């Protein structure tokens, strides 16, 4: 067998065991029970059917079809199936009769094979004789597959020394002539290829003479992307999910870390998602997703900023100690909040109503008097919520 012939055999490999299906008078004989072919290639499925030559009904008329599915228990002719339009053609030779039996050879040809073409194919013929119809069960199983590149690293101390192997579900006696491609360029022949792996490169293989039928590319992960759900402002107490994805083949595995310092990261989760069922303010920070496969690793960072209502404010009085009439006194209000709080000062009246005193964190008395004695309220507010605190001052007279 020459190399080109081997390649053709590889693209559509038949288990070449004739399969006789029928009774003593009506039969369908398939040339094989299983056919394996590459996606994008062309395949032929052959059969011979036979029926009794009944002189009473001469000339006998025969109609034939191939099918994979039924509609209301009736076979759907593949040539009329919208999924196969323009890709399927069936043909039969001349009917030959010998003695009391007639037979004919028929072929189903499918081009531009797709994964969805994997199915069981059956042949059916119908004559004008009484009961003159027959389906060849159980049919022929067609498996459509891609070439696959298997990745291994024979030397664990050499992380870039990969061995790539071209592989298919389709069997073939003898080694077919494989061609290897790096970034789409022909780089060699053989079942195996041993490149020095570079993170931005991609690799594929094909059978010689059918270079347009590449295996799927294998390559290291591309720079991942991270989405945050729900989008928009993150509020303390909500449920937040970070999802990481990367284009890679073999598929990437994902690991999440939280960056604590420039040199230290804490492992958070293994998998594409990092879920906070009840997120807290201390969860704010920078997170890193590592996407890894056998050919390399890429990372991306994502910062999250958790918004939260002001904590209970605190008030300081300057100067501290006893407040004397005529002195300068400043009340300062502060609260931990994100976004930063805005402050409003009120004085509590005798009837428990409030008199607004100032907008801002400071309430300044340049020359405090005894009538300024009383209770004051500081209100800290942001877009998430608000909190208040009370503070009393007692001005001493000389």
Short mmCIF file of C-alpha atoms in Angstrom, two decimals:
data_model
loop_
_atom_site.label_atom_id
_atom_site.label_comp_id
_atom_site.label_asym_id
_atom_site.label_seq_id
_atom_site.Cartn_x
_atom_site.Cartn_y
_atom_site.Cartn_z
CA UNK A 1 0.00 0.00 0.00
CA UNK A 2 1.46 3.42 -0.96
CA UNK A 3 1.21 6.40 1.35
CA UNK A 4 -1.61 8.09 -0.53
CA UNK A 5 -3.67 4.91 -0.50
CA UNK A 6 -2.99 4.54 3.21
CA UNK A 7 -4.25 8.07 3.75
CA UNK A 8 -7.49 7.37 1.88
CA UNK A 9 -7.99 4.22 3.92
CA UNK A 10 -7.51 6.23 7.08
CA UNK A 11 -10.12 8.82 6.21
CA UNK A 12 -12.83 6.17 5.95
CA UNK A 13 -11.91 2.88 7.60
CA UNK A 14 -14.41 0.06 7.24
CA UNK A 15 -14.68 -3.03 9.31
CA UNK A 16 -14.68 -5.15 6.14
CA UNK A 17 -16.86 -8.00 7.25
CA UNK A 18 -19.90 -8.52 4.99
CA UNK A 19 -23.10 -8.43 7.03
CA UNK A 20 -26.06 -10.43 5.72
CA UNK A 21 -29.41 -9.25 7.04
CA UNK A 22 -32.68 -10.80 5.89
CA UNK A 23 -34.57 -14.02 5.39
CA UNK A 24 -34.22 -16.70 2.76
CA UNK A 25 -35.88 -14.59 0.05
CA UNK A 26 -35.41 -10.91 0.97
CA UNK A 27 -31.91 -9.84 2.01
CA UNK A 28 -29.66 -6.81 2.41
CA UNK A 29 -25.93 -7.48 2.61
CA UNK A 30 -23.81 -4.59 3.88
CA UNK A 31 -20.12 -4.51 2.99
CA UNK A 32 -19.36 -3.57 6.60
CA UNK A 33 -21.15 -3.15 9.89
CA UNK A 34 -19.05 -0.22 11.12
CA UNK A 35 -17.51 2.71 9.28
CA UNK A 36 -15.17 5.28 10.87
CA UNK A 37 -14.32 8.49 9.01
CA UNK A 38 -12.76 11.88 9.62
CA UNK A 39 -14.88 15.00 9.96
CA UNK A 40 -14.81 16.94 6.69
CA UNK A 41 -13.98 13.87 4.59
CA UNK A 42 -16.17 11.81 2.22
CA UNK A 43 -17.39 8.30 2.92
CA UNK A 44 -19.18 5.54 0.98
CA UNK A 45 -21.46 2.88 2.44
CA UNK A 46 -22.27 -0.06 0.18
CA UNK A 47 -24.82 -2.83 0.18
CA UNK A 48 -26.36 -5.48 -2.05
CA UNK A 49 -30.05 -6.32 -1.87
CA UNK A 50 -31.81 -9.40 -3.19
CA UNK A 51 -35.43 -10.38 -3.73
CA UNK A 52 -37.28 -13.28 -5.35
CA UNK A 53 -37.89 -13.01 -9.08
CA UNK A 54 -41.66 -13.51 -9.28
CA UNK A 55 -42.56 -14.03 -12.96
CA UNK A 56 -46.20 -13.06 -12.26
CA UNK A 57 -45.17 -9.48 -11.46
CA UNK A 58 -42.66 -8.87 -14.24
CA UNK A 59 -41.43 -6.35 -14.87
CA UNK A 60 -40.79 -5.88 -11.16
CA UNK A 61 -40.36 -2.21 -10.16
CA UNK A 62 -38.05 -1.34 -7.28
CA UNK A 63 -37.56 1.91 -5.31
CA UNK A 64 -34.71 2.33 -2.82
CA UNK A 65 -33.64 4.75 -0.10
CA UNK A 66 -31.19 5.16 2.77
CA UNK A 67 -32.31 6.56 6.12
CA UNK A 68 -31.23 7.20 9.71
CA UNK A 69 -34.50 8.39 11.23
CA UNK A 70 -38.23 7.93 10.88
CA UNK A 71 -41.27 10.21 10.83
CA UNK A 72 -44.52 8.62 11.98
CA UNK A 73 -42.84 5.20 11.67
CA UNK A 74 -41.89 5.91 8.05
CA UNK A 75 -38.23 6.22 7.02
CA UNK A 76 -37.02 9.70 6.01
CA UNK A 77 -35.06 9.53 2.76
CA UNK A 78 -31.59 10.99 3.44
CA UNK A 79 -31.60 12.71 0.05
CA UNK A 80 -34.67 14.66 1.18
CA UNK A 81 -33.42 15.33 4.74
CA UNK A 82 -32.69 19.05 5.27
CA UNK A 83 -29.69 18.18 7.47
CA UNK A 84 -28.07 16.43 4.51
CA UNK A 85 -29.01 18.75 1.65
CA UNK A 86 -26.32 18.85 -1.02
CA UNK A 87 -24.05 16.43 0.83
CA UNK A 88 -25.73 13.04 0.25
CA UNK A 89 -26.13 11.04 -2.94
CA UNK A 90 -27.33 7.47 -3.36
CA UNK A 91 -26.99 5.36 -6.47
CA UNK A 92 -27.64 1.78 -7.59
CA UNK A 93 -26.32 -0.30 -10.46
CA UNK A 94 -28.23 -2.47 -12.91
CA UNK A 95 -30.58 -5.12 -11.55
CA UNK A 96 -29.25 -8.59 -12.31
CA UNK A 97 -31.47 -11.68 -12.17
CA UNK A 98 -30.24 -15.25 -12.04
CA UNK A 99 -32.52 -18.19 -11.67
CA UNK A 100 -35.34 -17.20 -9.34
CA UNK A 101 -33.54 -14.30 -7.63
CA UNK A 102 -32.60 -10.73 -8.52
CA UNK A 103 -30.05 -8.45 -6.88
CA UNK A 104 -28.55 -4.99 -7.16
CA UNK A 105 -25.55 -3.13 -5.64
CA UNK A 106 -26.24 0.30 -4.08
CA UNK A 107 -23.98 2.99 -2.67
CA UNK A 108 -24.55 5.90 -0.28
CA UNK A 109 -21.98 8.68 -0.58
CA UNK A 110 -21.74 11.43 2.07
CA UNK A 111 -19.31 14.34 1.68
CA UNK A 112 -18.17 17.09 4.05
CA UNK A 113 -18.84 14.82 7.03
CA UNK A 114 -20.02 16.36 10.29
CA UNK A 115 -20.09 15.03 13.83
CA UNK A 116 -23.89 15.01 13.55
CA UNK A 117 -23.60 12.46 10.72
CA UNK A 118 -22.61 9.81 13.27
CA UNK A 119 -25.60 7.48 13.21
CA UNK A 120 -26.90 4.07 12.15
CA UNK A 121 -27.62 3.98 8.41
CA UNK A 122 -30.18 1.56 6.99
CA UNK A 123 -31.11 0.61 3.45
CA UNK A 124 -34.73 -0.02 2.40
CA UNK A 125 -36.13 -1.27 -0.89
CA UNK A 126 -39.72 -1.61 -2.07
CA UNK A 127 -41.08 -3.66 -4.99
CA UNK A 128 -44.50 -4.00 -6.57
CA UNK A 129 -44.78 -7.58 -5.30
CA UNK A 130 -47.15 -8.41 -2.42
CA UNK A 131 -45.32 -7.64 0.83
CA UNK A 132 -42.47 -6.51 -1.36
CA UNK A 133 -40.61 -4.15 0.96
CA UNK A 134 -37.67 -4.80 3.18
CA UNK A 135 -35.32 -2.87 5.53
CA UNK A 136 -31.83 -4.14 6.28
CA UNK A 137 -31.64 -4.11 10.07
CA UNK A 138 -29.67 -3.34 12.17
CA UNK A 139 -27.77 -1.29 9.56
CA UNK A 140 -24.29 0.25 9.41
CA UNK A 141 -22.87 2.35 12.25
CA UNK A 142 -20.99 5.44 11.03
CA UNK A 143 -18.64 7.15 13.49
CA UNK A 144 -17.35 10.59 12.51
CA UNK A 145 -14.29 11.71 14.41
CA UNK A 146 -11.51 14.29 14.40
CA UNK A 147 -7.84 13.56 14.50
CA UNK A 148 -6.68 14.28 18.03
CA UNK A 149 -3.33 15.50 19.32
CA UNK A 150 -2.32 13.80 22.58
CA UNK A 151 0.10 15.79 24.76
CA UNK A 152 2.63 14.27 27.15
CA UNK A 153 5.85 15.33 28.85
CA UNK A 154 8.23 12.34 29.04
CA UNK A 155 10.77 14.26 31.13
CA UNK A 156 9.09 15.82 34.20
CA UNK A 157 12.15 18.04 34.76
CA UNK A 158 11.66 19.70 31.36
CA UNK A 159 8.34 21.62 31.36
CA UNK A 160 8.72 22.72 27.73
CA UNK A 161 9.79 19.34 26.29
CA UNK A 162 6.46 18.02 25.05
CA UNK A 163 5.73 14.96 22.96
CA UNK A 164 2.72 15.27 20.67
CA UNK A 165 1.03 12.21 19.17
CA UNK A 166 -1.47 12.24 16.29
CA UNK A 167 -4.34 9.90 17.14
CA UNK A 168 -7.78 8.91 15.88
CA UNK A 169 -10.60 6.58 16.86
CA UNK A 170 -10.40 5.22 13.33
CA UNK A 171 -8.10 2.22 13.14
CA UNK A 172 -5.77 1.48 10.25
CA UNK A 173 -3.37 -1.32 9.52
CA UNK A 174 0.05 0.30 9.21
CA UNK A 175 1.07 3.84 10.09
CA UNK A 176 -0.57 6.55 7.96
CA UNK A 177 1.60 9.48 6.79
CA UNK A 178 0.97 12.29 9.29
CA UNK A 179 2.00 15.92 8.82
CA UNK A 180 2.53 18.35 11.71
CA UNK A 181 1.75 22.06 11.75
CA UNK A 182 2.90 24.81 14.12
CA UNK A 183 0.92 28.06 13.87
CA UNK A 184 -0.40 26.72 10.57
CA UNK A 185 3.03 26.05 9.06
CA UNK A 186 4.24 22.58 8.04
CA UNK A 187 7.03 21.57 10.43
CA UNK A 188 7.48 17.81 9.89
CA UNK A 189 6.11 14.30 9.45
CA UNK A 190 5.51 11.29 11.66
CA UNK A 191 3.12 9.97 14.26
CA UNK A 192 4.97 11.88 16.99
CA UNK A 193 6.34 15.42 17.13
CA UNK A 194 8.55 16.80 19.92
CA UNK A 195 8.61 20.60 19.93
CA UNK A 196 9.91 22.98 22.58
CA UNK A 197 6.59 24.39 23.72
CA UNK A 198 6.05 28.16 23.50
CA UNK A 199 2.99 29.64 25.20
CA UNK A 200 1.70 31.53 22.15
CA UNK A 201 2.05 28.66 19.67
CA UNK A 202 -0.57 26.20 18.43
CA UNK A 203 -0.12 22.70 17.00
CA UNK A 204 -2.17 20.37 14.81
CA UNK A 205 -1.75 17.30 12.60
CA UNK A 206 -3.26 15.96 9.39
CA UNK A 207 -2.95 13.02 7.03
CA UNK A 208 -0.75 13.64 4.00
CA UNK A 209 -2.86 14.48 0.97
CA UNK A 210 -5.67 15.75 3.21
CA UNK A 211 -3.97 18.73 4.84
CA UNK A 212 -7.28 20.62 4.84
CA UNK A 213 -8.58 18.12 7.42
CA UNK A 214 -6.50 19.34 10.36
CA UNK A 215 -6.97 18.03 13.84
CA UNK A 216 -8.28 20.62 16.31
CA UNK A 217 -5.47 22.92 17.45
CA UNK A 218 -3.80 22.31 20.79
CA UNK A 219 -2.42 25.36 22.61
CA UNK A 220 -1.75 26.87 26.01
CA UNK A 221 -4.45 28.98 27.67
CA UNK A 222 -4.98 32.45 26.28
CA UNK A 223 -5.24 35.35 28.73
CA UNK A 224 -8.35 34.60 30.82
CA UNK A 225 -11.32 36.91 31.24
CA UNK A 226 -13.23 37.41 34.47
CA UNK A 227 -16.88 38.38 34.84
CA UNK A 228 -18.56 39.48 38.06
CA UNK A 229 -22.18 38.60 38.71
CA UNK A 230 -24.28 40.51 39.44
CA UNK A 231 -22.63 43.36 37.55
CA UNK A 232 -22.48 46.86 38.97
CA UNK A 233 -21.93 47.96 42.55
CA UNK A 234 -21.09 45.19 45.04
CA UNK A 235 -22.89 45.65 48.36
CA UNK A 236 -21.94 43.97 51.60
CA UNK A 237 -24.18 40.99 52.35
CA UNK A 238 -24.96 40.21 48.73
CA UNK A 239 -24.11 37.03 46.84
CA UNK A 240 -21.28 37.58 44.34
CA UNK A 241 -19.78 35.17 41.80
CA UNK A 242 -16.49 35.66 39.95
CA UNK A 243 -16.26 33.50 36.80
CA UNK A 244 -13.01 32.86 34.94
CA UNK A 245 -12.75 31.56 31.37
CA UNK A 246 -9.93 31.04 28.91
CA UNK A 247 -9.68 29.73 25.36
CA UNK A 248 -7.45 26.64 25.61
CA UNK A 249 -7.05 23.13 24.23
CA UNK A 250 -6.78 20.88 26.18
CA UNK A 251 -9.37 22.68 28.32
CA UNK A 252 -7.90 24.82 31.07
CA UNK A 253 -8.13 24.11 34.78
CA UNK A 254 -8.69 27.15 36.99
CA UNK A 255 -7.33 28.21 40.37
CA UNK A 256 -8.29 31.34 42.35
CA UNK A 257 -6.01 33.29 44.69
CA UNK A 258 -6.34 36.50 46.70
CA UNK A 259 -3.27 38.74 46.56
CA UNK A 260 -2.33 39.64 50.13
CA UNK A 261 1.02 41.32 49.39
CA UNK A 262 3.24 41.65 46.34
CA UNK A 263 4.86 38.32 47.26
CA UNK A 264 2.10 36.38 48.97
CA UNK A 265 -1.23 35.10 47.67
CA UNK A 266 -3.81 33.02 49.51
CA UNK A 267 -5.40 30.07 47.71
CA UNK A 268 -9.16 30.58 47.50
CA UNK A 269 -10.72 27.94 45.23
CA UNK A 270 -10.12 25.31 42.55
CA UNK A 271 -12.48 25.71 39.61
CA UNK A 272 -13.73 28.40 37.25
CA UNK A 273 -15.94 30.15 39.82
CA UNK A 274 -15.22 31.93 43.08
CA UNK A 275 -18.47 32.37 45.01
CA UNK A 276 -19.13 34.68 47.97
CA UNK A 277 -22.48 33.64 49.48
CA UNK A 278 -22.45 36.66 51.81
CA UNK A 279 -19.72 39.07 50.84
CA UNK A 280 -18.09 41.23 53.50
CA UNK A 281 -16.14 44.46 53.37
CA UNK A 282 -12.95 42.60 54.23
CA UNK A 283 -13.40 40.61 50.97
CA UNK A 284 -12.43 43.72 49.02
CA UNK A 285 -9.11 43.33 47.26
CA UNK A 286 -7.36 41.90 44.22
CA UNK A 287 -8.04 38.35 43.07
CA UNK A 288 -6.05 36.30 40.56
CA UNK A 289 -7.31 33.54 38.30
CA UNK A 290 -4.74 31.08 36.90
CA UNK A 291 -5.78 29.12 33.79
CA UNK A 292 -3.54 26.08 33.28
CA UNK A 293 -3.27 23.12 30.92
CA UNK A 294 -0.41 20.80 29.90
CA UNK A 295 1.00 23.38 27.51
CA UNK A 296 1.20 26.40 29.80
CA UNK A 297 -0.46 28.92 32.12
CA UNK A 298 -1.93 32.41 31.89
CA UNK A 299 -3.25 34.63 34.68
CA UNK A 300 -5.50 37.62 35.09
CA UNK A 301 -6.30 39.79 38.13
CA UNK A 302 -9.59 41.36 39.12
CA UNK A 303 -10.18 43.89 41.88
CA UNK A 304 -13.46 44.00 43.77
CA UNK A 305 -14.56 46.85 45.97
CA UNK A 306 -17.31 45.97 48.45
CA UNK A 307 -19.57 48.88 49.34
CA UNK A 308 -21.06 49.10 52.82
CA UNK A 309 -23.07 51.48 55.00
CA UNK A 310 -21.31 53.60 57.63
CA UNK A 311 -20.36 51.90 60.86
CA UNK A 312 -21.48 53.59 64.07
CA UNK A 313 -19.62 56.93 64.08
CA UNK A 314 -17.24 58.05 66.80
CA UNK A 315 -16.96 61.62 68.13
CA UNK A 316 -13.91 63.32 69.63
CA UNK A 317 -13.91 66.66 71.44
CA UNK A 318 -10.94 69.06 71.25
CA UNK A 319 -9.58 70.13 73.56
CA UNK A 320 -10.36 67.21 75.84
CA UNK A 321 -11.34 67.67 79.43
CA UNK A 322 -13.53 70.37 80.99
CA UNK A 323 -15.10 72.85 78.55
CA UNK A 324 -14.94 76.46 79.75
CA UNK A 325 -17.14 79.24 78.44
CA UNK A 326 -15.30 81.42 75.93
CA UNK A 327 -12.96 78.68 74.73
CA UNK A 328 -12.72 77.29 71.18
CA UNK A 329 -14.17 73.76 70.92
CA UNK A 330 -14.28 71.35 68.00
CA UNK A 331 -16.38 68.21 67.74
CA UNK A 332 -15.05 65.73 65.12
CA UNK A 333 -17.16 62.89 63.71
CA UNK A 334 -15.77 59.90 61.79
CA UNK A 335 -17.10 56.59 60.48
CA UNK A 336 -15.74 53.70 58.44
CA UNK A 337 -17.81 53.54 55.23
CA UNK A 338 -17.53 52.76 51.53
CA UNK A 339 -18.18 55.01 49.74
CA UNK A 340 -16.99 57.62 52.21
CA UNK A 341 -19.70 58.99 54.46
CA UNK A 342 -21.05 62.53 54.43
CA UNK A 343 -21.68 64.05 57.87
CA UNK A 344 -24.44 66.24 59.28
CA UNK A 345 -24.54 67.76 62.77
CA UNK A 346 -27.76 68.40 64.72
CA UNK A 347 -28.53 69.79 68.19
CA UNK A 348 -31.26 68.00 70.16
CA UNK A 349 -33.88 70.46 71.34
CA UNK A 350 -35.76 70.17 74.60
CA UNK A 351 -38.79 68.76 72.76
CA UNK A 352 -36.54 66.10 71.17
CA UNK A 353 -36.66 67.81 67.79
CA UNK A 354 -33.45 68.51 65.92
CA UNK A 355 -31.80 71.72 64.83
CA UNK A 356 -29.34 71.37 61.98
CA UNK A 357 -25.98 72.84 62.95
CA UNK A 358 -23.48 72.01 60.19
CA UNK A 359 -22.76 69.91 57.11
CA UNK A 360 -19.40 68.18 57.40
CA UNK A 361 -17.37 66.11 59.85
CA UNK A 362 -16.50 69.08 62.14
CA UNK A 363 -18.72 71.17 64.41
CA UNK A 364 -16.67 74.21 65.54
CA UNK A 365 -17.50 76.62 68.36
CA UNK A 366 -15.06 79.54 68.07
CA UNK A 367 -16.36 81.07 71.31
CA UNK A 368 -18.50 78.58 73.19
CA UNK A 369 -21.14 79.80 75.63
CA UNK A 370 -23.23 78.12 78.28
CA UNK A 371 -26.27 78.00 76.02
CA UNK A 372 -24.29 75.69 73.74
CA UNK A 373 -24.51 72.98 76.40
CA UNK A 374 -26.65 70.02 75.39
CA UNK A 375 -26.81 66.91 73.32
CA UNK A 376 -25.55 66.79 69.73
CA UNK A 377 -26.13 64.18 67.07
CA UNK A 378 -23.71 63.27 64.24
CA UNK A 379 -25.27 61.48 61.28
CA UNK A 380 -22.97 59.60 58.85
CA UNK A 381 -24.60 58.71 55.54
CA UNK A 382 -23.65 57.25 52.15
CA UNK A 383 -25.55 55.64 49.26
CA UNK A 384 -25.82 52.33 51.16
CA UNK A 385 -27.20 53.58 54.48
CA UNK A 386 -26.69 55.81 57.52
CA UNK A 387 -25.76 55.64 61.21
CA UNK A 388 -25.91 58.20 64.03
CA UNK A 389 -24.20 58.84 67.36
CA UNK A 390 -24.99 61.26 70.22
CA UNK A 391 -22.54 63.29 72.29
CA UNK A 392 -23.24 65.68 75.18
CA UNK A 393 -21.22 68.75 76.08
CA UNK A 394 -21.41 70.74 79.30
CA UNK A 395 -20.05 74.30 79.21
CA UNK A 396 -18.73 75.52 82.58
CA UNK A 397 -19.20 79.16 83.53
CA UNK A 398 -16.54 81.12 85.46
#
